[in-house]
XYZ file of C-alpha atoms in Angstrom:
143
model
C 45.196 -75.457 -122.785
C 42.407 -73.272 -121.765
C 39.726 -75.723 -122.313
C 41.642 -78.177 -120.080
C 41.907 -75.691 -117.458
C 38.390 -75.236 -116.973
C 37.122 -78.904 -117.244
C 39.677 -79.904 -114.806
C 38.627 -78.343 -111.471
C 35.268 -77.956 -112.649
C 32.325 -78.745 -110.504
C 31.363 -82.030 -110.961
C 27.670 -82.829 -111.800
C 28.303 -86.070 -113.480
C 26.790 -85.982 -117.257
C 26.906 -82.215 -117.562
C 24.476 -81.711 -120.712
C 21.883 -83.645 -118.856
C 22.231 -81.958 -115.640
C 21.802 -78.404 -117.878
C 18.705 -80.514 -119.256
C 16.910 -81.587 -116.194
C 16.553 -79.827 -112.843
C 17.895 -82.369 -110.784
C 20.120 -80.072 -109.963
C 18.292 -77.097 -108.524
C 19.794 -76.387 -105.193
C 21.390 -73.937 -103.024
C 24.265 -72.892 -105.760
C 21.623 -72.105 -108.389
C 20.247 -69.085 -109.420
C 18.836 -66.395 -106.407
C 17.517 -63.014 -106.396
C 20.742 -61.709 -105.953
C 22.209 -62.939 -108.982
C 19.390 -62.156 -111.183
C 21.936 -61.188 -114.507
C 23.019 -64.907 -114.278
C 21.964 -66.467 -118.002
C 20.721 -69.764 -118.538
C 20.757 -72.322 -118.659
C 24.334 -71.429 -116.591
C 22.597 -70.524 -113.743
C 24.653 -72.392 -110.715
C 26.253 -69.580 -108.487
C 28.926 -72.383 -108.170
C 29.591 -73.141 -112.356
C 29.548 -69.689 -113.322
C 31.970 -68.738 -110.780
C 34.090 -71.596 -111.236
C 34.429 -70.471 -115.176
C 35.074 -66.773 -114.886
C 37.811 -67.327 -111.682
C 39.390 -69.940 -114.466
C 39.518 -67.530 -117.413
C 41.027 -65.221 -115.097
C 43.347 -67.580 -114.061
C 44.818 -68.418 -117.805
C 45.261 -64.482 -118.282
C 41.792 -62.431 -118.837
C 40.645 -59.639 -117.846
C 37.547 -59.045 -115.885
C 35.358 -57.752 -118.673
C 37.064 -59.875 -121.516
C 36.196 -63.137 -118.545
C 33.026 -61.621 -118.543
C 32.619 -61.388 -122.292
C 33.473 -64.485 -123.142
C 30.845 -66.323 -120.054
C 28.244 -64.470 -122.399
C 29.429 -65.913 -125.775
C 29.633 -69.034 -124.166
C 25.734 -68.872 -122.480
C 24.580 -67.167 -125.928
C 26.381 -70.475 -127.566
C 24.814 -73.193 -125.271
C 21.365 -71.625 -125.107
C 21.356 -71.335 -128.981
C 22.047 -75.278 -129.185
C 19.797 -76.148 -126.712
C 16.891 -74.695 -127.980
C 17.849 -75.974 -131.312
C 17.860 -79.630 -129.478
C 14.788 -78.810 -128.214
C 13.005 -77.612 -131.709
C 14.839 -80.586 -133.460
C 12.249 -83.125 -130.712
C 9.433 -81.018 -131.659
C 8.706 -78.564 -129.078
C 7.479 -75.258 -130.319
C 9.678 -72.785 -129.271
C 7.688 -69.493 -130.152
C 4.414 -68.856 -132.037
C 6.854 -68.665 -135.231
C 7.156 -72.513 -135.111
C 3.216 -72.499 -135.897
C 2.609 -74.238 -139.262
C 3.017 -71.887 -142.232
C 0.790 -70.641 -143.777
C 2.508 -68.486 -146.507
C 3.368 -69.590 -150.371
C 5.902 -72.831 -150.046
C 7.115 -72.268 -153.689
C 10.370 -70.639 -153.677
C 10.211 -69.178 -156.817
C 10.757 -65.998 -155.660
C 13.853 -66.810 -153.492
C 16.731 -68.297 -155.166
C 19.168 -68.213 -152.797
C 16.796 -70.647 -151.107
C 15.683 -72.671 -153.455
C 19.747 -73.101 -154.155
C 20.914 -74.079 -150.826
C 18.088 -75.690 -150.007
C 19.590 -79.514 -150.023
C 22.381 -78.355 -147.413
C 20.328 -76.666 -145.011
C 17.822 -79.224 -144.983
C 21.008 -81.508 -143.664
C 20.742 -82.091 -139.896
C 23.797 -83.031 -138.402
C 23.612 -81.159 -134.496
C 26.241 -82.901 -133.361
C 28.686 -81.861 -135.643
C 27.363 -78.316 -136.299
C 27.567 -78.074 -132.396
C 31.158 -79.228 -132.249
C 32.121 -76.747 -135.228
C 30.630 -74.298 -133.782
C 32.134 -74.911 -129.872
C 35.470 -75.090 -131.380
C 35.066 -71.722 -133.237
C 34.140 -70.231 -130.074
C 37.179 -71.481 -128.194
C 39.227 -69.575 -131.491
C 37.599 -66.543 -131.019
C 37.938 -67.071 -126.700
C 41.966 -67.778 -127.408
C 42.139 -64.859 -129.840
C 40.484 -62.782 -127.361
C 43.523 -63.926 -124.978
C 46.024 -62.952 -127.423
C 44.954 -60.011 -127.884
């Protein structure tokens, strides 16, 4: 299984999503001036390297290895900064309190749903959505 293939001779830094979380482990594998395109919060010379030379190994191509390292990054930044919003942190001046009408009157769709997305539930949400992303990494494969 792909997923097994890259967790197995991965790197090891112990509790992974607090390593990404802290900078404990800043060091000489992590991001330089002469790998300025790496993404975080993947920025370890040694993990990104590690994960593209194992996609390659279960079959992809350079740019579809590459492609799916971005999906991936795109993925785990997404979730962290919603992790991040979810303790309070303000993200961008758009978390500033509102200030426009709170009736939603005028948006149905909204006011229907709103029950359900009020629902926090990261943990799940983060495992559907990880184990979409593997689907559309082994389609990718296939293909």
């Amino acid at each position: 299984m792909l997923v097994n293939t890259l967790v197995a001779a991965a790197p090891s830094y112990g509790n992974l999503p607090s390593a990404l979380l802290s900078n404990k482990n800043k060091g000489s594998d992590q991001h330089t001036p002469e790998a300025p395109w790496l993404r975080p919060p993947l920025r370890s010379l040694r993990w990104v390297d590690h994960f593209l030379a194992s996609l390659q190994d279960c079959g992809f191509s350079d740019s579809a290895a590459v492609d799916v390292h971005k999906a991936f990054t795109s993925f785990l930044l997404g979730a962290l900064l919603l992790r991040v919003a979810a303790l309070g942190a303000a993200i961008s001046p758009e978390d500033a309190p509102m200030v426009e009408e709170t009736s939603l009157d005028k948006y149905p769709t909204l006011q229907r749903l709103r029950s359900e997305l009020a629902e926090d539930h990261p943990q799940r949400e983060f495992d559907d959505g990880l184990d979409s992303l593997i689907e559309r990494i082994r389609t990718t494969l296939q293909s």
